[in-house]
Short mmCIF file of N, CA and C in Angstrom, two decimals:
data_model
loop_
_atom_site.label_atom_id
_atom_site.label_comp_id
_atom_site.label_asym_id
_atom_site.label_seq_id
_atom_site.Cartn_x
_atom_site.Cartn_y
_atom_site.Cartn_z
N UNK A 1 1.10 -1.01 0.16
CA UNK A 1 0.24 0.00 -0.11
C UNK A 1 0.93 1.51 -0.01
N UNK A 2 0.41 1.99 -1.02
CA UNK A 2 1.30 3.10 -1.01
C UNK A 2 0.77 4.80 0.06
N UNK A 3 1.61 5.08 0.75
CA UNK A 3 1.37 6.13 1.68
C UNK A 3 2.62 7.45 1.28
N UNK A 4 1.63 8.26 1.31
CA UNK A 4 2.58 9.56 1.34
C UNK A 4 1.87 10.75 2.13
N UNK A 5 2.90 11.15 2.77
CA UNK A 5 2.63 12.31 4.03
C UNK A 5 3.63 12.98 4.17
N UNK A 6 2.97 14.44 4.33
CA UNK A 6 3.62 15.49 4.52
C UNK A 6 3.75 16.07 5.87
N UNK A 7 4.78 17.08 6.34
CA UNK A 7 5.18 17.45 7.59
C UNK A 7 5.71 18.60 7.41
N UNK A 8 5.84 19.29 8.63
CA UNK A 8 6.62 20.67 8.55
C UNK A 8 5.96 22.03 8.48
N UNK A 9 4.63 21.99 8.11
CA UNK A 9 3.97 23.37 7.85
C UNK A 9 4.03 24.12 9.27
N UNK A 10 3.68 25.30 9.24
CA UNK A 10 3.51 25.97 10.17
C UNK A 10 2.97 27.49 9.91
N UNK A 11 3.37 28.20 10.82
CA UNK A 11 3.12 29.80 10.92
C UNK A 11 4.49 30.39 10.98
N UNK A 12 4.84 31.01 10.07
CA UNK A 12 6.03 31.75 9.92
C UNK A 12 5.70 33.14 9.58
N UNK A 13 6.69 34.27 10.01
CA UNK A 13 6.70 35.64 9.55
C UNK A 13 7.15 35.94 8.09
N UNK A 14 6.70 36.91 7.39
CA UNK A 14 7.43 36.88 5.95
C UNK A 14 8.84 37.26 6.56
N UNK A 15 9.67 36.91 5.08
CA UNK A 15 10.94 36.47 5.32
C UNK A 15 11.40 35.53 5.88
N UNK A 16 10.96 34.65 6.83
CA UNK A 16 11.14 33.61 7.44
C UNK A 16 11.54 32.25 6.38
N UNK A 17 11.71 31.20 7.15
CA UNK A 17 12.17 29.93 6.05
C UNK A 17 10.97 28.72 7.19
N UNK A 18 10.70 27.66 6.12
CA UNK A 18 10.11 26.68 6.67
C UNK A 18 11.18 25.46 5.55
N UNK A 19 10.79 24.18 6.19
CA UNK A 19 11.40 23.06 5.41
C UNK A 19 10.10 22.06 5.38
N UNK A 20 9.67 21.57 4.32
CA UNK A 20 8.60 20.53 4.22
C UNK A 20 9.37 19.39 4.19
N UNK A 21 9.04 18.30 4.64
CA UNK A 21 8.95 16.89 4.26
C UNK A 21 8.23 15.98 3.98
N UNK A 22 8.57 14.90 2.93
CA UNK A 22 7.64 14.23 2.31
C UNK A 22 8.01 13.01 2.54
N UNK A 23 7.60 11.93 3.15
CA UNK A 23 7.72 10.42 3.18
C UNK A 23 7.02 9.46 2.43
N UNK A 24 7.25 8.99 1.47
CA UNK A 24 6.88 8.17 0.46
C UNK A 24 7.33 6.57 1.02
N UNK A 25 5.94 5.32 0.96
CA UNK A 25 6.23 4.42 1.42
C UNK A 25 5.63 3.53 0.22
N UNK A 26 5.92 2.56 0.26
CA UNK A 26 5.25 1.29 -0.66
C UNK A 26 5.54 1.70 -2.04
N UNK A 27 6.31 2.38 -2.04
CA UNK A 27 7.23 2.27 -4.06
C UNK A 27 8.27 2.99 -4.29
N UNK A 28 8.88 2.22 -5.34
CA UNK A 28 10.20 2.93 -5.60
C UNK A 28 10.19 4.21 -5.68
N UNK A 29 11.21 4.72 -4.79
CA UNK A 29 11.14 6.11 -5.02
C UNK A 29 11.70 6.80 -6.10
N UNK A 30 12.81 6.02 -6.90
CA UNK A 30 13.64 6.63 -7.98
C UNK A 30 12.59 6.73 -9.45
N UNK A 31 11.31 5.72 -9.19
CA UNK A 31 10.75 5.52 -10.32
C UNK A 31 9.62 6.97 -10.42
N UNK A 32 9.59 7.48 -9.85
CA UNK A 32 8.47 8.65 -9.59
C UNK A 32 8.97 9.68 -9.90
N UNK A 33 8.65 10.85 -10.51
CA UNK A 33 9.01 12.24 -10.13
C UNK A 33 8.01 12.49 -8.83
N UNK A 34 8.95 13.34 -8.33
CA UNK A 34 8.27 13.91 -6.82
C UNK A 34 7.90 15.74 -6.80
N UNK A 35 6.71 15.78 -6.61
CA UNK A 35 6.28 17.20 -6.80
C UNK A 35 5.50 17.83 -5.55
N UNK A 36 5.92 18.80 -5.08
CA UNK A 36 5.39 19.87 -4.55
C UNK A 36 4.56 20.28 -5.02
N UNK A 37 2.83 20.36 -4.80
CA UNK A 37 2.23 21.64 -5.19
C UNK A 37 1.36 22.24 -4.09
N UNK A 38 0.92 23.28 -4.33
CA UNK A 38 0.30 23.95 -2.89
C UNK A 38 -1.31 24.46 -3.71
N UNK A 39 -1.75 24.74 -2.72
CA UNK A 39 -3.32 25.33 -3.05
C UNK A 39 -3.60 26.35 -1.92
N UNK A 40 -3.87 27.46 -2.86
CA UNK A 40 -4.68 28.49 -1.70
C UNK A 40 -5.99 28.43 -1.48
N UNK A 41 -6.73 29.10 -0.73
CA UNK A 41 -8.23 29.48 -0.74
C UNK A 41 -8.62 30.13 -1.91
N UNK A 42 -9.66 29.29 -2.67
CA UNK A 42 -10.14 29.93 -3.84
C UNK A 42 -8.87 29.75 -5.24
N UNK A 43 -8.31 29.65 -4.89
CA UNK A 43 -7.14 29.40 -6.39
C UNK A 43 -7.50 27.96 -6.41
N UNK A 44 -6.74 27.50 -7.88
CA UNK A 44 -6.31 26.21 -8.42
C UNK A 44 -4.70 26.04 -7.56
N UNK A 45 -5.07 24.27 -7.77
CA UNK A 45 -3.74 23.84 -7.14
C UNK A 45 -2.72 24.00 -7.98
N UNK A 46 -1.40 24.63 -7.90
CA UNK A 46 -0.10 24.62 -8.76
C UNK A 46 0.88 23.80 -8.48
N UNK A 47 1.60 23.85 -9.16
CA UNK A 47 2.54 22.93 -8.83
C UNK A 47 4.20 23.96 -8.59
N UNK A 48 4.57 23.39 -7.44
CA UNK A 48 5.86 24.30 -7.33
C UNK A 48 7.32 24.22 -7.42
N UNK A 49 7.50 22.50 -7.46
CA UNK A 49 8.61 22.48 -7.39
C UNK A 49 8.70 20.91 -7.71
N UNK A 50 9.35 20.56 -8.53
CA UNK A 50 9.54 18.90 -8.60
C UNK A 50 10.98 18.65 -8.61
N UNK A 51 11.09 16.99 -8.63
CA UNK A 51 12.39 16.54 -8.68
C UNK A 51 12.26 15.20 -9.29
N UNK A 52 13.19 14.76 -10.17
CA UNK A 52 12.86 13.65 -10.89
C UNK A 52 14.44 13.12 -11.08
N UNK A 53 14.63 11.89 -11.11
CA UNK A 53 15.94 11.06 -11.43
C UNK A 53 16.19 10.79 -12.87
N UNK A 54 17.49 11.20 -13.06
CA UNK A 54 17.94 10.85 -14.63
C UNK A 54 18.97 9.80 -14.95
N UNK A 55 18.72 9.14 -13.71
CA UNK A 55 20.01 7.82 -13.79
C UNK A 55 21.31 8.27 -13.29
N UNK A 56 21.84 7.62 -12.77
CA UNK A 56 23.49 7.81 -12.30
C UNK A 56 23.34 9.05 -11.15
N UNK A 57 22.58 9.07 -10.55
CA UNK A 57 22.36 9.65 -9.31
C UNK A 57 22.37 11.32 -10.13
N UNK A 58 21.90 11.39 -10.73
CA UNK A 58 21.54 12.61 -11.31
C UNK A 58 20.25 13.36 -11.17
N UNK A 59 19.83 13.97 -11.01
CA UNK A 59 18.80 14.54 -10.64
C UNK A 59 18.08 16.14 -11.70
N UNK A 60 16.74 16.12 -12.13
CA UNK A 60 16.26 17.07 -12.71
C UNK A 60 15.33 17.81 -11.67
N UNK A 61 15.77 19.19 -11.71
CA UNK A 61 14.94 20.10 -10.62
C UNK A 61 14.10 20.78 -11.71
N UNK A 62 13.01 21.28 -11.16
CA UNK A 62 12.11 22.30 -11.76
C UNK A 62 11.26 22.85 -11.04
N UNK A 63 11.33 24.25 -11.10
CA UNK A 63 10.37 25.46 -10.17
C UNK A 63 9.67 26.19 -11.01
N UNK A 64 8.68 26.58 -10.47
CA UNK A 64 7.58 27.60 -10.73
C UNK A 64 8.35 29.08 -10.89
N UNK A 65 7.89 29.62 -11.66
CA UNK A 65 8.76 31.25 -11.63
C UNK A 65 8.50 31.94 -10.43
N UNK A 66 7.28 31.39 -9.72
CA UNK A 66 6.73 32.05 -8.46
C UNK A 66 7.69 31.93 -7.06
N UNK A 67 8.31 30.72 -7.59
CA UNK A 67 9.38 30.14 -6.32
C UNK A 67 10.76 30.02 -6.62
N UNK A 68 11.13 30.51 -7.41
CA UNK A 68 12.36 30.43 -8.26
C UNK A 68 13.43 31.29 -7.28
N UNK A 69 14.41 30.93 -7.16
CA UNK A 69 15.58 31.23 -6.21
C UNK A 69 15.26 31.60 -4.88
N UNK A 70 13.94 31.13 -4.37
CA UNK A 70 13.45 31.13 -2.74
C UNK A 70 13.44 29.55 -2.26
N UNK A 71 12.99 28.71 -3.25
CA UNK A 71 12.60 27.32 -2.95
C UNK A 71 13.73 26.45 -3.38
N UNK A 72 13.84 25.50 -2.72
CA UNK A 72 14.84 24.29 -3.16
C UNK A 72 13.94 23.04 -2.67
N UNK A 73 14.06 22.15 -3.71
CA UNK A 73 13.36 20.79 -3.63
C UNK A 73 14.91 19.72 -3.82
N UNK A 74 14.86 18.77 -2.41
CA UNK A 74 15.89 17.90 -2.52
C UNK A 74 15.29 16.47 -2.08
N UNK A 75 16.17 15.58 -2.56
CA UNK A 75 15.61 14.17 -2.04
C UNK A 75 16.90 13.32 -1.94
N UNK A 76 16.35 12.37 -0.61
CA UNK A 76 17.10 11.48 0.05
C UNK A 76 16.33 10.21 -0.47
N UNK A 77 17.24 9.36 -1.36
CA UNK A 77 16.34 8.59 -1.95
C UNK A 77 16.61 6.93 -0.98
N UNK A 78 17.64 7.02 -0.29
CA UNK A 78 17.44 6.01 0.80
C UNK A 78 16.98 6.04 1.72
N UNK A 79 16.31 7.28 2.40
CA UNK A 79 15.19 7.29 3.20
C UNK A 79 13.68 7.51 2.51
N UNK A 80 13.58 7.72 1.59
CA UNK A 80 12.44 7.84 0.47
C UNK A 80 11.77 8.90 1.27
N UNK A 81 12.20 10.25 1.21
CA UNK A 81 12.23 11.37 1.73
C UNK A 81 12.38 12.57 0.69
N UNK A 82 11.44 13.44 0.29
CA UNK A 82 11.63 14.49 -0.43
C UNK A 82 11.59 16.22 0.30
N UNK A 83 12.02 16.71 0.36
CA UNK A 83 12.09 17.88 0.77
C UNK A 83 11.89 19.18 0.38
N UNK A 84 11.38 20.25 0.43
CA UNK A 84 11.21 21.73 0.21
C UNK A 84 11.80 22.69 1.45
N UNK A 85 12.60 22.92 1.12
CA UNK A 85 13.01 24.47 1.43
C UNK A 85 12.80 25.54 1.35
N UNK A 86 12.35 26.40 2.11
CA UNK A 86 11.06 27.26 1.58
C UNK A 86 12.06 28.73 2.26
N UNK A 87 12.94 29.56 1.65
CA UNK A 87 13.27 30.66 2.30
C UNK A 87 12.81 32.15 1.87
N UNK A 88 12.80 33.32 2.55
CA UNK A 88 12.25 34.75 2.17
C UNK A 88 10.80 34.39 1.77
N UNK A 89 9.92 34.05 2.81
CA UNK A 89 8.68 33.35 2.35
C UNK A 89 8.09 34.74 2.73
N UNK A 90 6.84 34.73 1.45
CA UNK A 90 5.88 35.92 1.15
C UNK A 90 4.41 35.31 1.70
N UNK A 91 3.68 36.45 2.37
CA UNK A 91 2.57 36.35 2.50
C UNK A 91 1.69 34.95 1.17
N UNK A 92 1.64 35.93 -0.12
CA UNK A 92 1.18 34.82 -0.99
C UNK A 92 1.84 33.39 -1.42
N UNK A 93 2.54 33.19 -0.37
CA UNK A 93 3.39 31.61 -0.42
C UNK A 93 2.09 30.72 0.62
N UNK A 94 1.43 31.55 1.54
CA UNK A 94 0.48 30.90 2.23
C UNK A 94 -0.52 29.96 1.43
N UNK A 95 -0.68 28.86 1.85
CA UNK A 95 -1.41 27.77 1.00
C UNK A 95 -1.12 26.45 2.00
N UNK A 96 -2.04 25.35 1.20
CA UNK A 96 -1.84 24.03 1.65
C UNK A 96 -0.99 23.23 0.81
N UNK A 97 0.17 22.76 1.46
CA UNK A 97 1.19 22.43 0.26
C UNK A 97 0.96 20.80 0.51
N UNK A 98 0.46 20.10 -0.91
CA UNK A 98 1.00 18.62 -0.88
C UNK A 98 2.15 18.10 -1.63
N UNK A 99 2.53 16.96 -1.24
CA UNK A 99 3.75 16.17 -2.13
C UNK A 99 2.83 15.07 -2.90
N UNK A 100 3.34 14.69 -3.83
CA UNK A 100 3.11 13.74 -5.07
C UNK A 100 3.83 12.96 -5.26
N UNK A 101 3.59 12.00 -5.62
CA UNK A 101 4.68 10.72 -6.31
C UNK A 101 3.79 10.39 -7.64
N UNK A 102 4.44 11.12 -8.88
CA UNK A 102 3.85 10.69 -9.97
C UNK A 102 4.84 11.31 -11.51
N UNK A 103 3.98 12.09 -12.22
CA UNK A 103 4.46 13.12 -13.03
C UNK A 103 4.61 14.39 -12.75
N UNK A 104 5.90 14.89 -13.32
CA UNK A 104 6.51 15.92 -12.72
C UNK A 104 5.45 17.04 -12.81
N UNK A 105 5.01 17.92 -11.79
CA UNK A 105 4.19 19.14 -12.02
C UNK A 105 2.69 18.68 -12.94
N UNK A 106 2.36 17.69 -12.86
CA UNK A 106 1.10 17.24 -12.98
C UNK A 106 0.23 16.89 -12.15
N UNK A 107 -0.97 17.67 -12.18
CA UNK A 107 -1.92 17.25 -11.15
C UNK A 107 -2.80 15.99 -11.85
N UNK A 108 -3.88 15.24 -11.00
CA UNK A 108 -4.52 14.38 -11.42
C UNK A 108 -3.89 13.02 -11.76
N UNK A 109 -2.55 12.96 -11.52
CA UNK A 109 -2.35 11.36 -11.60
C UNK A 109 -1.34 11.09 -10.18
N UNK A 110 -0.83 10.02 -10.22
CA UNK A 110 0.02 9.79 -9.04
C UNK A 110 -0.67 9.27 -7.53
N UNK A 111 0.32 9.44 -6.59
CA UNK A 111 -0.21 9.17 -5.30
C UNK A 111 0.10 10.53 -4.50
N UNK A 112 -0.97 10.58 -3.83
CA UNK A 112 -1.07 11.90 -2.96
C UNK A 112 -0.97 11.76 -1.48
N UNK A 113 -0.34 13.35 -0.83
CA UNK A 113 -0.70 13.11 0.52
C UNK A 113 -2.00 13.79 0.99
N UNK A 114 -1.91 14.20 2.55
CA UNK A 114 -3.32 14.77 2.62
C UNK A 114 -3.02 16.14 2.80
N UNK A 115 -1.55 16.59 2.64
CA UNK A 115 -1.16 18.21 2.74
C UNK A 115 -0.33 18.50 4.08
N UNK A 116 0.07 19.99 4.00
CA UNK A 116 0.49 20.35 5.12
C UNK A 116 0.38 22.32 5.31
N UNK A 117 -0.24 22.31 5.95
CA UNK A 117 -0.73 23.97 5.92
C UNK A 117 0.61 24.86 6.17
N UNK A 118 0.81 25.70 5.40
CA UNK A 118 1.73 26.76 5.77
C UNK A 118 1.30 28.56 5.64
N UNK A 119 1.33 28.94 6.76
CA UNK A 119 0.90 30.41 6.81
C UNK A 119 1.91 31.09 6.93
N UNK A 120 1.81 32.35 6.00
CA UNK A 120 3.02 33.27 6.21
C UNK A 120 2.15 34.81 6.50
N UNK A 121 2.32 35.11 7.99
CA UNK A 121 2.10 36.33 7.96
C UNK A 121 2.84 37.45 7.55
N UNK A 122 2.10 38.84 7.35
CA UNK A 122 2.91 40.10 7.08
C UNK A 122 3.44 40.92 8.11
#
């Protein structure tokens, strides 16, 4: 049985940092692109960052324009964990953040977690 679980959300002031974690069990981590999505109230779910293996321990990272230079996605395949380091947070980053194992930056497919709330106060 596949399980995806996010953690690390919380309340932070603008300019602060948070690190989200996503653990995935019941699947071969390296067979999937791992994507962080977010959804703010009244808005569509959007892809934030994705990481996928190219083989030979090389990875491709993809970022939404809105988070480039501020967010970093990394993976620990040995532990089946993917992280999202979020720096220089802005109030507009406030959303429920979801982790998914599937196709890079693609909603509607793959295995999803329940989400973790990130709130950035101004």
